[in-house]
């Protein structure tokens, strides 16, 4: 049996994989340079097994502890774990229009990025807000802040920002714009765990921050996500929205007793059920310990590959990071220049054939997705920056393991193609 891992998993995990492959006839991976690699080891597996063996699988102490430690890492007093980054975005949107907060009314306009993961848009739409696309800067891959200012109209009440690919936005300017126009700011940090602007963690500039722990992200809990906020009553609203609106989930609110009502089944608000399991939280606790080393290694690998790409800066380059920003590199996003002598499609087909997995930069220009035909508010006019990313951008994986050998091999693969076309 042939397991192809560049990162050497520890022996107990190897043994488990061997056993699993015996049962499941494990197939070796198609790519030697995949989009993402397993970042968990025996400790995460044991943490999950511990929850199973103690029959405490639903949200419990490990979730509390993971939330506490995550909040400390992310610079936030309140952290609420959910079952995905999309669920974090969903609860944030529903908190904005909740009668308890009245931050926004249904029908209010919220400005959203044109290049991001689409659930960042679906969430406010599902909550009855009107989204409007803002163009994207093809250099930083973040919101074009000139276009953001230009799009602010009489109905605009909020901005939903994303720090794409771990690259922090210019938060001085964003805050300035939001203050000037009295706009609520929410930050999607699902690709940016550990990123900072002028030393301040992303997700702590706005009212809320959302994070994702999907398999390929900075840390994984298999599936999972987190909301951070500064405010106790708001954090309690998230706890209610996370689990049925159920009073027992509030941490700070002490509901008055209601005559004739059993307090064990008391509901203070409406809500979903997007709770995480203890298995996910146990994973998260172990992953959080590894995170500083992971992020340092990702940065080192990105810088290493950047040095190689610099020699071709007239035809392709990585995204631009602002001088005040500490990027928490999520992947290797590459933009071909308009002068590039070859077609993106040809290059990607070649990379795939060579065993290098590729993807578009998130979903490209979202306004070009078929879903937009269903919703008139998603039919936006010109988005030239997002179009440039759609047409000339793609990304490769970036792994949190020592990878010089792999990056040299990747450079050789690039070299072969580029050498032929120049
Ligand atoms: C920017 C952004 N927002 C939201 C999400 C949704 O997170 P999840 O996949 O955990 O639902 C992702 C996922 O990749 C993302 O990249």
XYZ file of C-alpha atoms and ligand atoms in Angstrom, residues 84-86 89 116-117 119 162 188 190-191 212 214 217 224, ligand 1:
31
model
C -18.886 26.202 10.369
C -17.643 29.584 9.194
C -20.822 29.917 7.157
C -21.677 34.522 9.128
C -15.198 36.122 -1.470
C -16.752 32.837 -0.396
C -21.948 32.362 2.116
C -13.330 40.119 4.074
C -15.205 37.911 7.723
C -12.532 32.933 7.736
C -9.274 32.958 5.745
C -13.711 29.009 9.746
C -12.664 23.857 7.600
C -7.885 26.501 6.892
C -16.252 24.393 12.510
C -14.039 34.109 3.255
C -14.839 32.930 3.707
N -16.005 33.126 4.353
C -16.748 32.101 4.787
C -16.358 30.797 4.584
C -17.237 29.676 5.060
O -16.608 28.833 5.972
P -17.050 27.279 6.084
O -16.482 26.561 4.917
O -16.448 26.838 7.376
O -18.526 27.258 6.095
C -15.157 30.526 3.922
C -14.740 29.139 3.675
O -13.809 28.816 3.030
C -14.379 31.622 3.462
O -13.234 31.417 2.796
